[in-house]
Tab-separated table of C-alpha atoms in Angstrom:
chain	number	residue	atom	x	y	z
A	9	MET	CA	-21.610	17.364	-0.157
A	10	ILE	CA	-20.500	14.315	1.753
A	11	GLN	CA	-16.817	13.410	0.976
A	12	GLU	CA	-16.281	9.788	-0.233
A	13	THR	CA	-14.134	7.811	1.844
A	14	PHE	CA	-10.963	5.921	1.057
A	15	GLY	CA	-12.626	2.543	1.769
A	16	ALA	CA	-15.425	3.279	-0.674
A	17	ARG	CA	-13.159	4.325	-3.556
A	18	LEU	CA	-10.948	1.395	-2.892
A	19	ARG	CA	-13.736	-1.099	-2.842
A	20	ARG	CA	-15.025	0.364	-6.325
A	21	ALA	CA	-11.698	0.271	-7.738
A	22	MET	CA	-11.043	-3.357	-6.775
A	23	ASP	CA	-14.472	-4.388	-8.165
A	24	GLU	CA	-14.028	-2.386	-11.449
A	25	ARG	CA	-10.162	-3.148	-11.860
A	26	GLY	CA	-9.503	-6.033	-9.942
A	27	PRO	CA	-7.980	-6.446	-6.317
A	28	LEU	CA	-4.332	-5.739	-7.172
A	29	CYS	CA	-1.689	-3.298	-6.040
A	30	VAL	CA	1.356	-2.764	-8.028
A	31	GLY	CA	4.464	-1.472	-6.081
A	32	ILE	CA	6.625	1.147	-7.810
A	33	ASP	CA	10.056	0.170	-6.398
A	34	PRO	CA	12.837	1.804	-8.532
A	35	HIS	CA	15.722	0.226	-6.846
A	36	ALA	CA	19.176	0.283	-8.406
A	37	SER	CA	19.292	-3.228	-9.687
A	38	LEU	CA	15.730	-2.916	-11.511
A	39	LEU	CA	16.819	0.238	-13.107
A	40	ALA	CA	19.814	-1.580	-14.422
A	41	ASP	CA	17.652	-4.474	-15.605
A	42	TRP	CA	15.631	-2.026	-17.561
A	43	GLY	CA	18.866	-0.639	-19.180
A	44	LEU	CA	18.510	2.818	-17.164
A	45	ASN	CA	21.246	4.632	-15.335
A	46	ASP	CA	20.748	4.856	-11.450
A	47	ASP	CA	20.172	8.692	-11.545
A	48	VAL	CA	17.361	10.932	-11.650
A	49	ALA	CA	16.757	10.635	-15.214
A	50	GLY	CA	16.576	6.953	-15.065
A	51	LEU	CA	14.167	7.181	-12.096
A	52	ALA	CA	11.964	9.482	-13.974
A	53	ARG	CA	11.720	7.296	-17.101
A	54	PHE	CA	11.101	4.125	-15.003
A	55	THR	CA	8.399	5.677	-13.013
A	56	ARG	CA	6.648	7.352	-15.899
A	57	THR	CA	6.743	4.133	-17.952
A	58	VAL	CA	5.081	2.228	-14.982
A	59	VAL	CA	2.282	4.857	-14.466
A	60	GLU	CA	1.504	5.236	-18.175
A	61	ALA	CA	1.523	1.491	-18.849
A	62	LEU	CA	-0.760	0.533	-15.746
A	63	GLY	CA	-2.403	3.623	-14.572
A	64	GLU	CA	-5.771	3.084	-16.338
A	65	THR	CA	-5.974	-0.568	-15.385
A	66	VAL	CA	-4.671	-1.395	-11.866
A	67	ALA	CA	-6.628	-0.419	-8.673
A	68	LEU	CA	-3.795	0.843	-6.709
A	69	PHE	CA	-0.130	1.908	-7.067
A	70	LYS	CA	2.315	1.710	-4.051
A	71	PRO	CA	5.234	3.878	-4.542
A	72	GLN	CA	8.023	3.095	-2.119
A	73	SER	CA	9.110	6.535	-0.987
A	74	ALA	CA	12.694	5.654	0.163
A	75	PHE	CA	13.725	4.922	-3.651
A	76	PHE	CA	12.798	8.420	-4.566
A	77	GLU	CA	13.988	10.063	-1.449
A	78	ARG	CA	17.575	8.778	-1.952
A	79	PHE	CA	17.866	11.220	-4.774
A	80	GLY	CA	16.948	14.196	-2.661
A	81	SER	CA	14.664	16.965	-3.835
A	82	ARG	CA	14.794	15.920	-7.476
A	83	GLY	CA	13.764	12.465	-6.525
A	84	LEU	CA	10.827	13.789	-4.632
A	85	ALA	CA	9.797	15.923	-7.579
A	86	VAL	CA	9.505	12.618	-9.731
A	87	LEU	CA	7.459	11.164	-6.922
A	88	GLU	CA	5.108	14.221	-6.870
A	89	THR	CA	4.594	13.925	-10.599
A	90	ALA	CA	3.979	10.196	-10.425
A	91	VAL	CA	1.379	10.551	-7.633
A	92	GLU	CA	-0.360	13.152	-9.611
A	93	GLU	CA	-0.426	11.353	-13.032
A	94	ALA	CA	-1.384	8.083	-11.385
A	95	ARG	CA	-4.369	9.612	-9.721
A	96	GLU	CA	-5.330	11.485	-12.958
A	97	ARG	CA	-5.461	7.982	-14.629
A	98	GLY	CA	-7.930	6.707	-12.094
A	99	ALA	CA	-5.616	4.679	-9.980
A	100	LEU	CA	-5.468	5.116	-6.235
A	101	VAL	CA	-2.177	5.772	-4.719
A	102	LEU	CA	-0.876	4.265	-1.450
A	103	MET	CA	2.348	6.035	-0.356
A	104	ASP	CA	4.612	3.351	1.254
A	105	ALA	CA	6.525	5.646	3.724
A	106	LYS	CA	5.852	3.671	6.963
A	107	ARG	CA	5.823	6.774	8.966
A	108	GLY	CA	5.621	6.562	12.724
A	109	ASP	CA	6.332	9.165	15.416
A	110	ILE	CA	4.649	11.212	18.217
A	111	GLY	CA	2.842	14.412	18.662
A	112	SER	CA	3.751	17.295	16.271
A	113	THR	CA	6.190	15.163	14.282
A	114	MET	CA	3.391	12.573	13.466
A	115	ALA	CA	1.159	15.574	12.614
A	116	ALA	CA	3.780	16.825	10.149
A	117	TYR	CA	4.169	13.404	8.578
A	118	ALA	CA	0.359	13.281	8.129
A	119	GLU	CA	0.147	16.707	6.561
A	120	THR	CA	2.850	15.841	4.157
A	121	TYR	CA	0.914	12.818	2.602
A	122	LEU	CA	-2.737	13.216	3.886
A	123	ARG	CA	-3.499	17.050	3.445
A	124	LYS	CA	-5.383	17.679	0.370
A	125	ASP	CA	-3.401	20.576	-0.854
A	126	SER	CA	0.043	18.823	-0.351
A	127	PRO	CA	2.231	17.983	-3.402
A	128	LEU	CA	2.540	14.469	-2.070
A	129	PHE	CA	-1.192	13.902	-1.069
A	130	SER	CA	-1.921	10.203	-1.378
A	131	ASP	CA	-5.221	8.386	-1.102
A	132	ALA	CA	-3.698	6.227	1.753
A	133	LEU	CA	-0.332	5.994	3.615
A	134	THR	CA	1.402	3.136	5.364
A	135	VAL	CA	2.311	3.839	9.041
A	136	SER	CA	4.027	2.124	11.886
A	137	PRO	CA	2.187	1.888	15.221
A	138	TYR	CA	5.035	0.641	17.378
A	139	LEU	CA	5.334	3.780	19.418
A	140	GLY	CA	1.804	2.854	20.484
A	141	TYR	CA	-1.282	3.044	18.465
A	142	GLY	CA	-2.294	6.394	20.016
A	143	SER	CA	0.773	7.966	18.503
A	144	LEU	CA	-0.991	7.569	15.166
A	145	ARG	CA	-3.988	9.741	16.091
A	146	PRO	CA	-2.798	12.851	14.124
A	147	ALA	CA	-2.790	10.575	10.880
A	148	VAL	CA	-6.101	8.983	11.759
A	149	ASP	CA	-7.811	12.222	12.238
A	150	LEU	CA	-6.360	13.938	9.078
A	151	ALA	CA	-7.135	10.756	7.045
A	152	ARG	CA	-10.806	11.067	8.114
A	153	GLU	CA	-10.997	14.582	7.280
A	154	SER	CA	-9.322	14.313	3.852
A	155	GLY	CA	-11.259	11.086	2.830
A	156	ALA	CA	-7.900	9.276	2.817
A	157	GLY	CA	-6.931	5.933	4.517
A	158	LEU	CA	-4.002	4.229	6.388
A	159	PHE	CA	-2.454	0.885	6.373
A	160	VAL	CA	-0.919	0.051	9.711
A	161	LEU	CA	1.859	-2.498	9.991
A	162	ALA	CA	0.293	-5.476	11.805
A	163	LEU	CA	1.758	-8.912	10.628
A	164	THR	CA	4.353	-8.056	8.166
A	165	SER	CA	6.074	-10.582	5.786
A	166	ASN	CA	9.802	-9.944	6.996
A	167	PRO	CA	10.898	-12.709	9.428
A	168	GLU	CA	12.166	-10.084	11.946
A	169	GLY	CA	8.719	-8.635	12.409
A	170	ALA	CA	7.594	-11.603	14.570
A	171	GLU	CA	9.950	-10.622	17.523
A	172	VAL	CA	7.810	-7.405	17.889
A	173	GLN	CA	4.474	-8.140	16.459
A	174	ARG	CA	3.891	-11.499	18.080
A	175	ALA	CA	5.228	-10.391	21.516
A	176	VAL	CA	2.519	-10.995	24.077
A	177	ARG	CA	1.191	-8.220	26.280
A	178	GLU	CA	0.224	-8.463	30.004
A	179	ASP	CA	-3.359	-9.144	28.971
A	180	GLY	CA	-2.371	-12.124	26.882
A	181	ARG	CA	-2.847	-10.509	23.465
A	182	THR	CA	-0.186	-10.116	20.958
A	183	LEU	CA	0.806	-6.574	19.811
A	184	ALA	CA	-0.477	-7.497	16.298
A	185	ALA	CA	-3.753	-8.648	17.607
A	186	THR	CA	-3.986	-5.369	19.651
A	187	MET	CA	-3.301	-3.274	16.376
A	188	LEU	CA	-6.012	-5.257	14.489
A	189	GLY	CA	-8.425	-4.603	17.387
A	190	HIS	CA	-7.772	-0.919	17.079
A	191	LEU	CA	-8.423	-0.990	13.465
A	192	ALA	CA	-11.630	-2.798	13.656
A	193	ALA	CA	-12.830	-0.112	16.158
A	194	GLU	CA	-11.818	2.584	13.700
A	195	ASN	CA	-13.796	0.872	10.875
A	196	ALA	CA	-16.985	0.103	13.039
A	197	GLY	CA	-20.150	0.639	10.907
A	198	ALA	CA	-18.217	1.730	7.735
A	199	GLU	CA	-19.829	0.714	4.532
A	200	PRO	CA	-18.965	-0.678	2.114
A	201	LEU	CA	-15.447	-0.879	3.539
A	202	GLY	CA	-13.465	0.897	6.328
A	203	SER	CA	-10.564	3.132	5.420
A	204	PHE	CA	-8.225	1.967	7.938
A	205	GLY	CA	-6.485	-1.239	6.819
A	206	ALA	CA	-3.574	-3.558	8.046
A	207	VAL	CA	-0.586	-4.845	6.459
A	208	VAL	CA	-0.638	-8.623	6.626
A	209	GLY	CA	1.855	-10.680	4.771
A	210	ALA	CA	0.722	-13.372	2.209
A	211	THR	CA	3.847	-15.347	3.134
A	212	LEU	CA	2.816	-15.971	6.687
A	213	GLY	CA	0.676	-19.207	6.337
A	214	ASP	CA	-1.950	-19.922	8.776
A	215	LEU	CA	-3.356	-16.911	10.504
A	216	SER	CA	-6.419	-18.346	11.943
A	217	SER	CA	-5.320	-17.332	15.418
A	218	PHE	CA	-5.774	-13.635	14.431
A	219	ASP	CA	-9.150	-11.967	13.805
A	220	LEU	CA	-8.557	-10.309	10.387
A	221	ALA	CA	-12.215	-9.315	10.174
A	222	ILE	CA	-11.492	-5.441	10.761
A	223	ASN	CA	-13.953	-4.306	8.122
A	224	GLY	CA	-11.067	-2.586	6.372
A	225	PRO	CA	-8.644	-3.556	3.709
A	226	LEU	CA	-5.651	-6.023	4.212
A	227	LEU	CA	-2.624	-5.077	2.311
A	228	ALA	CA	-0.911	-8.371	1.376
A	229	PRO	CA	2.709	-8.037	0.346
A	230	GLY	CA	4.837	-11.098	-0.639
A	231	ILE	CA	2.964	-12.097	-3.905
A	232	GLY	CA	5.478	-13.010	-6.688
A	233	ALA	CA	9.218	-12.588	-5.937
A	234	GLN	CA	8.777	-13.174	-2.155
A	235	GLY	CA	7.382	-16.670	-2.728
A	236	ALA	CA	3.641	-16.247	-2.192
A	237	THR	CA	1.023	-16.884	-4.980
A	238	PRO	CA	-2.537	-15.759	-5.391
A	239	ALA	CA	-3.760	-19.339	-4.641
A	240	ASP	CA	-2.296	-18.940	-1.127
A	241	LEU	CA	-4.575	-16.130	-0.275
A	242	PRO	CA	-7.795	-18.100	0.847
A	243	LYS	CA	-5.800	-20.243	3.258
A	244	VAL	CA	-3.976	-17.293	4.727
A	245	PHE	CA	-6.792	-14.905	5.152
A	246	GLY	CA	-9.836	-17.093	5.516
A	247	ASP	CA	-13.183	-15.282	5.615
A	248	ALA	CA	-11.489	-11.885	5.419
A	249	VAL	CA	-10.072	-12.708	1.897
A	250	ARG	CA	-12.580	-10.532	-0.008
A	251	ASN	CA	-10.985	-7.409	1.630
A	252	VAL	CA	-7.339	-8.482	0.716
A	253	VAL	CA	-5.431	-6.143	-1.505
A	254	PRO	CA	-2.552	-8.445	-2.836
A	255	SER	CA	0.676	-6.309	-3.528
A	256	VAL	CA	3.186	-7.313	-6.251
A	257	SER	CA	6.083	-5.306	-7.309
A	258	ARG	CA	9.016	-7.286	-8.849
A	259	GLY	CA	6.693	-9.944	-10.414
A	260	VAL	CA	5.367	-7.157	-12.637
A	261	LEU	CA	8.159	-4.598	-12.818
A	262	ARG	CA	10.698	-7.121	-14.168
A	263	HIS	CA	8.812	-7.268	-17.393
A	264	GLY	CA	9.555	-3.596	-18.069
A	265	PRO	CA	10.405	-1.503	-19.937
A	266	ASP	CA	8.085	-2.864	-22.436
A	267	THR	CA	4.798	-1.541	-21.656
A	268	SER	CA	2.865	-4.391	-23.235
A	269	ALA	CA	4.761	-6.857	-21.108
A	270	LEU	CA	3.996	-4.844	-18.010
A	271	ARG	CA	0.333	-4.809	-18.819
A	272	ALA	CA	0.304	-8.501	-19.530
A	273	ALA	CA	2.042	-9.264	-16.371
A	274	ALA	CA	-0.385	-7.149	-14.261
A	275	ASP	CA	-3.399	-8.535	-15.869
A	276	ARG	CA	-2.112	-12.144	-15.447
A	277	PHE	CA	-1.662	-11.534	-11.603
A	278	ALA	CA	-5.055	-9.761	-11.421
A	279	GLY	CA	-6.704	-12.758	-13.172
A	280	GLU	CA	-5.055	-15.182	-10.911
A	281	VAL	CA	-6.255	-13.316	-7.877
A	282	ARG	CA	-9.723	-13.318	-9.102
A	283	THR	CA	-9.581	-17.065	-9.708
A	284	ALA	CA	-8.261	-17.538	-6.167
A	285	LEU	CA	-10.832	-15.338	-4.596
A	286	ASP	CA	-13.728	-17.036	-6.638
């Protein structure tokens, strides 16, 4: 039996549920806004509420691993449960861990998130390529084997990113353009969508100087609290906009802990994205 790729699962999820990724970012101030303590019990209640409210309607969850790791093994246990329960509800899970290293260390990171029998197995993982794209090869290979995907940091929404990502190589190409080229090569011939995506901030304005046609998904953070709106997507992403996965966190999560309010906020963003893309 041929294994279905992450790109195919993501395309179907976006078509059926709408092209929206909701972050799960249980930072201390948000827990406080929900009336929860900044402890493992508060973390567990927050995470469970988000997954139960949205797991059957959103295409993709993006838990930020750091907010769970700060509680040690008990926090990671909450994350393991969230990943399992989200996937049981039909949502895809993108683990936002931004891992990047070389050799056996990168292979160990890949096994943590991309090996099918791992407790933290996720549909996709964010990775950093700035030890050289080739350093990601263990993750690329295991993702292919497991039917998972990667999202590679390319043009991130934080202002500091430009000093690295827009640096120019000897061949005249920026580092970001180089990474996009590698991803296009990974996705060559994939249908209906490649499994190797890029992280490209929705707040960056005109990106027409970059070739975003990588035949893979473009994770677009910055919607909501960071200032970008769904209406900005066509002018930022141009012809590649159909493959954009807009990511919103606080714009939805601040409406909790009321589950109806969480669903209404996610539905509103998804509707605004559909309108912008149409």
